[in-house]
Amino acid sequence: MKTEVLAMLQEETYVSGQKICDRLHVSRTAVWKMMKRLREEGYEIEAVSNRGYCLKHIPDVITEEACLKEMETSWAGRKIIYRDEVDSTNTLAKQKGEEGAPHGTLIVADMQTNGKGRLGRNWVIPKGQAIVMSLLLRPQIEPQCASMLTLVAALAVSQAIKEKIGIAVQIKWPNDIVYKGKKICGILTEMSAEMDVIHYIVVGIGINTGKIPFDKELEEKADTLYRITGNYFPRRILISAVMKHFETYYEQFCQTGDLSLLQNIYEESLANKNNQVRVLAPGNEYTGECLGITKNGELRVRDQSGTLRTVMSGEVSVRGIYGYV
Ligand code: BT5
């Protein structure tokens, strides 16, 4: 009944209680109870005598129902599993992967209590103030190509934010989205595979959307869309935009099995490009100029001796010389 009532409220400015009763074959009491429930969930509904109910504000809900309504894809995010709270959406996505959930399944949560970054680091968000989601993929690619999907996802997030929020975010290779040098999104790709066959891949995406009180260390290097723009943007619309761009880029990636069709557009958003970077690999640190990426998603760096090097993601960190980027 909730879906139908919400649909009716969005069809017309004012909908009378009687009209809802007639259309849905329910009592006035049932309608009144539904309005009470919707208000408790954050919907702002005005009741005007002789005119009816008017929907003034839709809360920032990201339930399966709310996200699916916005989804424009054919497979990415077409099956959604929503949780109010999870330890990590990546962990739940892997569990669903083991249980046979289909390619394109998206896990979305309002709160993540044990969010994971790379190399055992943490991803911290307060309830309701961020997008945390994990996309389950079953690609027909070699396991060594899996890390390229992090770049595909970074490109999708950056394009979705540019399209919907209108700010010029950049990609910090390989897995961060930054704005003016501060991180607003991180991506964690995990894989279940054998020697030459992938069972599934989970691409976990965390985007800082709302008010997030960062600790002193993060305050210097992290930011949120709300703090940048001064506005709240509905998370479900951004989730849908990320899925739309991901689906398009993923299909281009699958055409060639590498990033050759995406290299140019990726480099246009690459924050490191033409900048001095410090490559921190275990036992091998050097400084150089970032030239872009290869078609396999490695970073191209010209070191101080003029030698061209390629950097694979993994155990490597890349820092700007004068700051995080
Ligand atoms: C990442 O790791 O940036 C990957 C983050 C992936 C998070 C998503 S959320 C949905 C899915 N489920 C999960 O459990 N994870 C994924 P890394 O490059 O290692 O960066 C981690 C570092 O970012 C931390 O050590 C902090 O310094 C910083 N950090 C933590 N929380 C942050 C936040 N909300 N915003 C910006 N930076 C943050």
Tab-separated table of C-alpha atoms and ligand atoms in Angstrom:
chain	number	residue	atom	x	y	z
A	1	MET	CA	0.000	0.000	0.000
A	2	LYS	CA	2.877	2.381	0.794
A	3	THR	CA	4.178	2.340	-2.801
A	4	GLU	CA	0.716	3.028	-4.216
A	5	VAL	CA	0.014	5.881	-1.798
A	6	LEU	CA	3.386	7.483	-2.556
A	7	ALA	CA	2.747	7.110	-6.281
A	8	MET	CA	-0.635	8.836	-5.924
A	9	LEU	CA	0.879	11.668	-3.879
A	10	GLN	CA	3.457	12.247	-6.587
A	11	GLU	CA	0.886	12.196	-9.419
A	12	GLU	CA	-1.068	15.212	-8.192
A	13	THR	CA	-0.437	18.156	-5.860
A	14	TYR	CA	-3.436	17.361	-3.641
A	15	VAL	CA	-4.986	13.928	-3.242
A	16	SER	CA	-8.114	13.496	-1.173
A	17	GLY	CA	-8.320	10.764	1.450
A	18	GLN	CA	-11.485	9.520	-0.230
A	19	LYS	CA	-9.711	9.093	-3.560
A	20	ILE	CA	-7.035	6.964	-1.911
A	21	CYS	CA	-9.716	4.847	-0.188
A	22	ASP	CA	-11.550	4.310	-3.476
A	23	ARG	CA	-8.465	3.543	-5.570
A	24	LEU	CA	-6.876	1.163	-3.067
A	25	HIS	CA	-10.075	-0.238	-1.513
A	26	VAL	CA	-9.032	0.615	2.013
A	27	SER	CA	-10.700	2.394	4.946
A	28	ARG	CA	-10.180	6.032	6.000
A	29	THR	CA	-8.465	4.719	9.134
A	30	ALA	CA	-5.972	2.760	7.010
A	31	VAL	CA	-5.184	5.913	5.006
A	32	TRP	CA	-4.747	7.951	8.176
A	33	LYS	CA	-2.421	5.290	9.620
A	34	MET	CA	-0.381	5.219	6.424
A	35	MET	CA	0.047	9.026	6.510
A	36	LYS	CA	1.197	8.763	10.132
A	37	ARG	CA	3.726	6.072	9.188
A	38	LEU	CA	5.043	8.055	6.237
A	39	ARG	CA	5.506	11.152	8.422
A	40	GLU	CA	7.419	9.038	10.944
A	41	GLU	CA	9.696	7.928	8.105
A	42	GLY	CA	10.487	11.561	7.288
A	43	TYR	CA	7.981	12.302	4.508
A	44	GLU	CA	6.521	15.772	4.992
A	45	ILE	CA	2.814	15.557	4.198
A	46	GLU	CA	0.472	18.481	4.612
A	47	ALA	CA	-3.261	17.870	5.134
A	48	VAL	CA	-5.462	20.706	3.841
A	49	SER	CA	-9.202	20.596	4.484
A	50	ASN	CA	-11.344	20.232	1.345
A	51	ARG	CA	-8.262	19.597	-0.809
A	52	GLY	CA	-6.491	16.580	0.641
A	53	TYR	CA	-2.957	15.471	1.246
A	54	CYS	CA	0.053	17.194	-0.314
A	55	LEU	CA	3.551	15.665	-0.384
A	56	LYS	CA	6.023	18.457	0.469
A	57	HIS	CA	9.259	16.623	1.019
A	58	ILE	CA	10.638	13.152	0.316
A	59	PRO	CA	13.267	12.085	2.868
A	60	ASP	CA	16.673	10.873	1.803
A	61	VAL	CA	15.696	7.221	1.828
A	62	ILE	CA	17.827	4.678	-0.006
A	63	THR	CA	15.715	1.588	0.475
A	64	GLU	CA	15.412	-0.950	-2.339
A	65	GLU	CA	12.095	0.588	-3.358
A	66	ALA	CA	13.404	4.179	-3.380
A	67	CYS	CA	16.578	3.327	-5.315
A	68	LEU	CA	14.856	1.112	-7.880
A	69	LYS	CA	12.477	3.924	-8.723
A	70	GLU	CA	15.406	6.012	-9.945
A	71	MET	CA	17.385	3.249	-11.652
A	72	GLU	CA	17.913	3.699	-15.404
A	73	THR	CA	20.181	0.716	-16.040
A	74	SER	CA	19.490	-2.610	-17.639
A	75	TRP	CA	21.482	-4.769	-15.181
A	76	ALA	CA	23.683	-2.752	-12.804
A	77	GLY	CA	21.777	-2.226	-9.566
A	78	ARG	CA	18.595	-3.807	-10.924
A	79	LYS	CA	18.551	-6.155	-7.935
A	80	ILE	CA	19.090	-4.265	-4.692
A	81	ILE	CA	19.576	-5.583	-1.177
A	82	TYR	CA	19.130	-2.794	1.379
A	83	ARG	CA	20.057	-2.904	5.068
A	84	ASP	CA	19.612	-0.208	7.719
A	85	GLU	CA	22.897	-1.351	9.164
A	86	VAL	CA	25.666	-3.766	8.142
A	87	ASP	CA	29.222	-4.369	9.263
A	88	SER	CA	30.481	-3.883	5.694
A	89	THR	CA	28.547	-3.856	2.426
A	90	ASN	CA	31.537	-5.603	0.807
A	91	THR	CA	31.311	-8.460	3.319
A	92	LEU	CA	27.569	-8.845	2.705
A	93	ALA	CA	28.108	-8.676	-1.069
A	94	LYS	CA	30.701	-11.464	-0.843
A	95	GLN	CA	28.280	-13.565	1.178
A	96	LYS	CA	25.594	-12.987	-1.462
A	97	GLY	CA	28.188	-13.825	-4.119
A	98	GLU	CA	28.825	-17.189	-2.443
A	99	GLU	CA	25.065	-17.798	-2.309
A	100	GLY	CA	24.761	-17.259	-6.069
A	101	ALA	CA	23.332	-13.728	-6.280
A	102	PRO	CA	23.304	-12.513	-9.902
A	103	HIS	CA	25.711	-10.212	-11.740
A	104	GLY	CA	24.756	-6.610	-11.031
A	105	THR	CA	23.334	-7.159	-7.533
A	106	LEU	CA	23.822	-4.015	-5.458
A	107	ILE	CA	24.105	-3.983	-1.668
A	108	VAL	CA	23.189	-0.629	-0.121
A	109	ALA	CA	23.232	0.360	3.557
A	110	ASP	CA	22.367	3.420	5.609
A	111	MET	CA	25.026	2.626	8.173
A	112	GLN	CA	28.209	0.586	8.104
A	113	THR	CA	29.777	-0.308	11.428
A	114	ASN	CA	33.006	-1.904	10.218
A	115	GLY	CA	33.703	-0.341	6.823
A	116	LYS	CA	36.882	-1.501	5.143
A	117	GLY	CA	39.510	0.429	3.233
A	118	ARG	CA	42.477	-1.128	1.428
A	119	LEU	CA	45.250	-2.980	3.216
A	120	GLY	CA	43.262	-3.404	6.442
A	121	ARG	CA	42.462	0.299	6.809
A	122	ASN	CA	39.060	1.559	7.998
A	123	TRP	CA	36.299	3.440	6.243
A	124	VAL	CA	34.363	5.563	8.719
A	125	ILE	CA	30.895	7.088	8.251
A	126	PRO	CA	28.046	8.175	10.533
A	127	LYS	CA	24.514	6.865	9.926
A	128	GLY	CA	22.587	8.393	7.040
A	129	GLN	CA	25.390	10.730	5.970
A	130	ALA	CA	27.039	8.735	3.202
A	131	ILE	CA	26.551	6.315	0.376
A	132	VAL	CA	28.037	2.915	1.114
A	133	MET	CA	27.327	0.311	-1.525
A	134	SER	CA	28.869	-2.763	-3.131
A	135	LEU	CA	28.237	-4.034	-6.622
A	136	LEU	CA	28.558	-7.757	-7.286
A	137	LEU	CA	29.996	-8.632	-10.703
A	138	ARG	CA	30.609	-11.910	-12.480
A	139	PRO	CA	32.868	-10.849	-15.347
A	140	GLN	CA	34.381	-13.139	-17.956
A	141	ILE	CA	37.884	-11.735	-17.584
A	142	GLU	CA	41.261	-12.951	-16.359
A	143	PRO	CA	41.805	-12.468	-12.605
A	144	GLN	CA	44.765	-10.155	-13.264
A	145	CYS	CA	42.389	-7.724	-15.044
A	146	ALA	CA	40.155	-7.305	-11.991
A	147	SER	CA	41.960	-4.286	-10.579
A	148	MET	CA	40.967	-2.326	-13.698
A	149	LEU	CA	37.391	-2.386	-12.402
A	150	THR	CA	38.446	-0.031	-9.615
A	151	LEU	CA	39.361	2.502	-12.299
A	152	VAL	CA	36.078	1.876	-14.133
A	153	ALA	CA	34.189	2.529	-10.884
A	154	ALA	CA	36.234	5.661	-10.106
A	155	LEU	CA	35.406	7.008	-13.539
A	156	ALA	CA	31.709	6.233	-13.038
A	157	VAL	CA	31.600	7.983	-9.645
A	158	SER	CA	33.442	11.048	-10.908
A	159	GLN	CA	31.150	11.411	-13.932
A	160	ALA	CA	28.023	10.872	-11.800
A	161	ILE	CA	29.084	13.572	-9.330
A	162	LYS	CA	29.933	15.974	-12.150
A	163	GLU	CA	26.576	15.331	-13.805
A	164	LYS	CA	24.361	15.491	-10.739
A	165	ILE	CA	26.176	17.812	-8.328
A	166	GLY	CA	28.034	19.931	-10.880
A	167	ILE	CA	31.415	20.079	-9.172
A	168	ALA	CA	34.708	19.302	-10.888
A	169	VAL	CA	35.873	16.283	-8.919
A	170	GLN	CA	39.018	14.425	-9.920
A	171	ILE	CA	40.335	10.900	-9.629
A	172	LYS	CA	43.370	10.223	-7.504
A	173	TRP	CA	44.728	6.980	-8.920
A	174	PRO	CA	43.692	4.304	-8.354
A	175	ASN	CA	40.752	4.424	-5.984
A	176	ASP	CA	39.953	7.895	-4.640
A	177	ILE	CA	37.722	10.701	-5.817
A	178	VAL	CA	38.931	14.062	-4.598
A	179	TYR	CA	37.744	17.646	-4.686
A	180	LYS	CA	40.319	20.406	-4.234
A	181	GLY	CA	42.745	17.815	-2.951
A	182	LYS	CA	40.402	16.295	-0.350
A	183	LYS	CA	38.985	12.793	-0.526
A	184	ILE	CA	35.222	12.443	-0.868
A	185	CYS	CA	35.026	8.857	-2.120
A	186	GLY	CA	37.013	5.637	-1.757
A	187	ILE	CA	36.678	2.375	-3.668
A	188	LEU	CA	37.606	-1.121	-2.543
A	189	THR	CA	37.549	-3.969	-5.091
A	190	GLU	CA	37.703	-7.530	-3.795
A	191	MET	CA	37.697	-10.779	-5.715
A	192	SER	CA	36.973	-14.460	-5.275
A	193	ALA	CA	38.920	-16.396	-7.899
A	194	GLU	CA	41.024	-19.432	-8.702
A	195	MET	CA	44.172	-19.425	-10.846
A	196	ASP	CA	42.462	-18.446	-14.080
A	197	VAL	CA	38.774	-18.077	-13.295
A	198	ILE	CA	36.883	-15.387	-11.416
A	199	HIS	CA	33.941	-16.502	-9.283
A	200	TYR	CA	32.856	-12.957	-8.531
A	201	ILE	CA	34.139	-9.465	-7.899
A	202	VAL	CA	32.795	-6.963	-5.391
A	203	VAL	CA	33.297	-3.274	-6.074
A	204	GLY	CA	32.669	-1.327	-2.849
A	205	ILE	CA	32.068	2.403	-3.105
A	206	GLY	CA	31.880	4.890	-0.226
A	207	ILE	CA	30.851	8.489	-0.994
A	208	ASN	CA	30.725	11.172	1.703
A	209	THR	CA	27.450	12.961	1.084
A	210	GLY	CA	26.222	14.569	4.318
A	211	LYS	CA	27.533	16.118	7.501
A	212	ILE	CA	30.432	14.016	8.656
A	213	PRO	CA	32.372	15.078	11.723
A	214	PHE	CA	35.909	13.962	10.818
A	215	ASP	CA	38.627	13.532	13.401
A	216	LYS	CA	41.625	15.870	13.255
A	217	GLU	CA	43.649	13.662	10.913
A	218	LEU	CA	40.812	13.110	8.415
A	219	GLU	CA	39.686	16.740	8.579
A	220	GLU	CA	42.837	17.682	6.678
A	221	LYS	CA	42.331	15.217	3.864
A	222	ALA	CA	38.609	14.373	3.642
A	223	ASP	CA	35.496	16.276	2.617
A	224	THR	CA	31.804	15.706	1.864
A	225	LEU	CA	29.422	16.808	-0.874
A	226	TYR	CA	27.293	18.644	1.676
A	227	ARG	CA	30.239	20.585	3.023
A	228	ILE	CA	31.364	21.483	-0.488
A	229	THR	CA	28.000	22.609	-1.875
A	230	GLY	CA	26.022	23.559	1.243
A	231	ASN	CA	23.180	21.324	0.029
A	232	TYR	CA	21.906	17.849	0.657
A	233	PHE	CA	21.485	15.897	-2.546
A	234	PRO	CA	19.227	12.802	-2.507
A	235	ARG	CA	21.494	9.789	-2.228
A	236	ARG	CA	19.235	7.513	-4.282
A	237	ILE	CA	19.666	9.754	-7.339
A	238	LEU	CA	23.433	9.708	-7.036
A	239	ILE	CA	23.394	5.928	-6.540
A	240	SER	CA	21.374	5.557	-9.726
A	241	ALA	CA	23.705	7.895	-11.658
A	242	VAL	CA	26.769	5.943	-10.523
A	243	MET	CA	25.129	2.695	-11.681
A	244	LYS	CA	24.213	4.228	-15.050
A	245	HIS	CA	27.745	5.436	-15.734
A	246	PHE	CA	29.263	2.219	-14.384
A	247	GLU	CA	27.138	0.087	-16.701
A	248	THR	CA	28.176	2.138	-19.740
A	249	TYR	CA	31.900	2.113	-18.892
A	250	TYR	CA	31.863	-1.533	-17.859
A	251	GLU	CA	30.451	-2.526	-21.230
A	252	GLN	CA	33.178	-0.528	-22.985
A	253	PHE	CA	35.747	-2.218	-20.751
A	254	CYS	CA	34.339	-5.657	-21.687
A	255	GLN	CA	34.532	-4.888	-25.419
A	256	THR	CA	38.324	-4.785	-25.305
A	257	GLY	CA	39.129	-6.401	-21.944
A	258	ASP	CA	41.115	-3.316	-20.996
A	259	LEU	CA	40.765	0.429	-20.592
A	260	SER	CA	41.745	1.459	-24.105
A	261	LEU	CA	38.292	2.945	-24.816
A	262	LEU	CA	38.272	4.768	-21.466
A	263	GLN	CA	41.861	5.944	-21.206
A	264	ASN	CA	41.251	9.454	-22.607
A	265	ILE	CA	38.189	10.250	-20.526
A	266	TYR	CA	39.888	8.807	-17.438
A	267	GLU	CA	42.983	10.942	-17.934
A	268	GLU	CA	40.835	14.070	-18.288
A	269	SER	CA	39.795	13.551	-14.659
A	270	LEU	CA	43.115	12.270	-13.365
A	271	ALA	CA	44.299	14.590	-10.576
A	272	ASN	CA	47.826	13.165	-10.638
A	273	LYS	CA	48.384	13.846	-14.345
A	274	ASN	CA	51.287	16.211	-15.082
A	275	ASN	CA	51.958	16.460	-11.344
A	276	GLN	CA	54.962	15.351	-9.382
A	277	VAL	CA	54.176	12.179	-7.446
A	278	ARG	CA	55.988	10.098	-4.892
A	279	VAL	CA	55.554	6.365	-5.450
A	280	LEU	CA	55.732	4.427	-2.218
A	281	ALA	CA	56.239	0.754	-3.004
A	282	PRO	CA	57.716	-1.596	-0.392
A	283	GLY	CA	61.510	-1.263	-0.714
A	284	ASN	CA	61.244	1.011	-3.718
A	285	GLU	CA	60.384	4.685	-3.330
A	286	TYR	CA	60.892	7.267	-6.008
A	287	THR	CA	59.641	10.608	-7.258
A	288	GLY	CA	58.586	11.455	-10.780
A	289	GLU	CA	56.087	13.129	-13.067
A	290	CYS	CA	52.787	11.362	-13.663
A	291	LEU	CA	52.049	11.090	-17.394
A	292	GLY	CA	48.710	9.272	-17.274
A	293	ILE	CA	47.670	5.605	-17.301
A	294	THR	CA	48.329	2.636	-19.555
A	295	LYS	CA	45.485	0.728	-21.193
A	296	ASN	CA	45.828	-1.803	-18.374
A	297	GLY	CA	45.241	0.841	-15.733
A	298	GLU	CA	48.806	1.203	-14.473
A	299	LEU	CA	50.085	4.674	-13.667
A	300	ARG	CA	52.752	6.007	-16.068
A	301	VAL	CA	55.514	7.871	-14.285
A	302	ARG	CA	58.719	9.431	-15.615
A	303	ASP	CA	61.213	9.228	-12.752
A	304	GLN	CA	63.889	11.806	-12.027
A	305	SER	CA	66.446	10.037	-14.175
A	306	GLY	CA	64.045	10.248	-17.132
A	307	THR	CA	63.177	6.539	-17.088
A	308	LEU	CA	59.564	5.670	-17.873
A	309	ARG	CA	58.019	3.413	-15.279
A	310	THR	CA	54.603	1.872	-14.821
A	311	VAL	CA	53.043	1.505	-11.383
A	312	MET	CA	50.579	-1.269	-10.666
A	313	SER	CA	47.965	-0.763	-7.964
A	314	GLY	CA	48.173	-3.062	-4.996
A	315	GLU	CA	50.797	-2.571	-2.370
A	316	VAL	CA	51.645	0.858	-3.711
A	317	SER	CA	50.662	4.317	-2.492
A	318	VAL	CA	51.051	7.401	-4.614
A	319	ARG	CA	51.244	10.796	-2.962
A	320	GLY	CA	51.545	14.305	-4.279
A	321	ILE	CA	54.786	16.023	-3.450
A	322	TYR	CA	53.035	18.942	-1.729
A	323	GLY	CA	50.034	17.145	-0.242
A	324	TYR	CA	47.715	14.184	-0.504
A	325	VAL	CA	47.217	14.467	-4.285
B	1	BT5	C1	39.556	3.248	0.433
B	1	BT5	O1	40.602	2.662	1.063
B	1	BT5	O2	39.483	4.412	0.128
B	1	BT5	C2	38.417	2.289	0.149
B	1	BT5	C3	37.175	2.671	0.874
B	1	BT5	C4	36.022	1.798	0.436
B	1	BT5	C5	34.808	2.028	1.291
B	1	BT5	C6	33.623	1.283	0.740
B	1	BT5	S1	32.164	1.742	1.567
B	1	BT5	C7	31.306	0.450	0.839
B	1	BT5	C8	32.238	-0.741	0.817
B	1	BT5	N1	32.156	-1.502	2.045
B	1	BT5	C9	33.311	-1.477	2.725
B	1	BT5	O3	33.512	-2.058	3.816
B	1	BT5	N2	34.210	-0.725	2.052
B	1	BT5	C10	33.683	-0.225	0.810
B	1	BT5	P1	41.993	3.375	1.331
B	1	BT5	O4	42.551	3.958	0.079
B	1	BT5	O5	42.785	2.357	2.051
B	1	BT5	O6	41.642	4.563	2.282
B	1	BT5	C11	41.337	4.342	3.634
B	1	BT5	C12	41.747	5.622	4.372
B	1	BT5	O7	40.837	6.669	4.032
B	1	BT5	C13	41.671	5.490	5.881
B	1	BT5	O8	42.857	4.980	6.409
B	1	BT5	C14	41.433	6.930	6.309
B	1	BT5	O9	42.653	7.656	6.343
B	1	BT5	C15	40.626	7.499	5.156
B	1	BT5	N3	39.174	7.512	5.433
B	1	BT5	C16	38.449	6.730	6.264
B	1	BT5	N4	37.149	7.058	6.220
B	1	BT5	C17	37.044	8.083	5.348
B	1	BT5	C18	35.968	8.850	4.849
B	1	BT5	N5	34.699	8.641	5.218
B	1	BT5	N6	36.244	9.824	3.945
B	1	BT5	C19	37.507	10.058	3.507
B	1	BT5	N7	38.569	9.359	3.938
B	1	BT5	C20	38.338	8.380	4.841
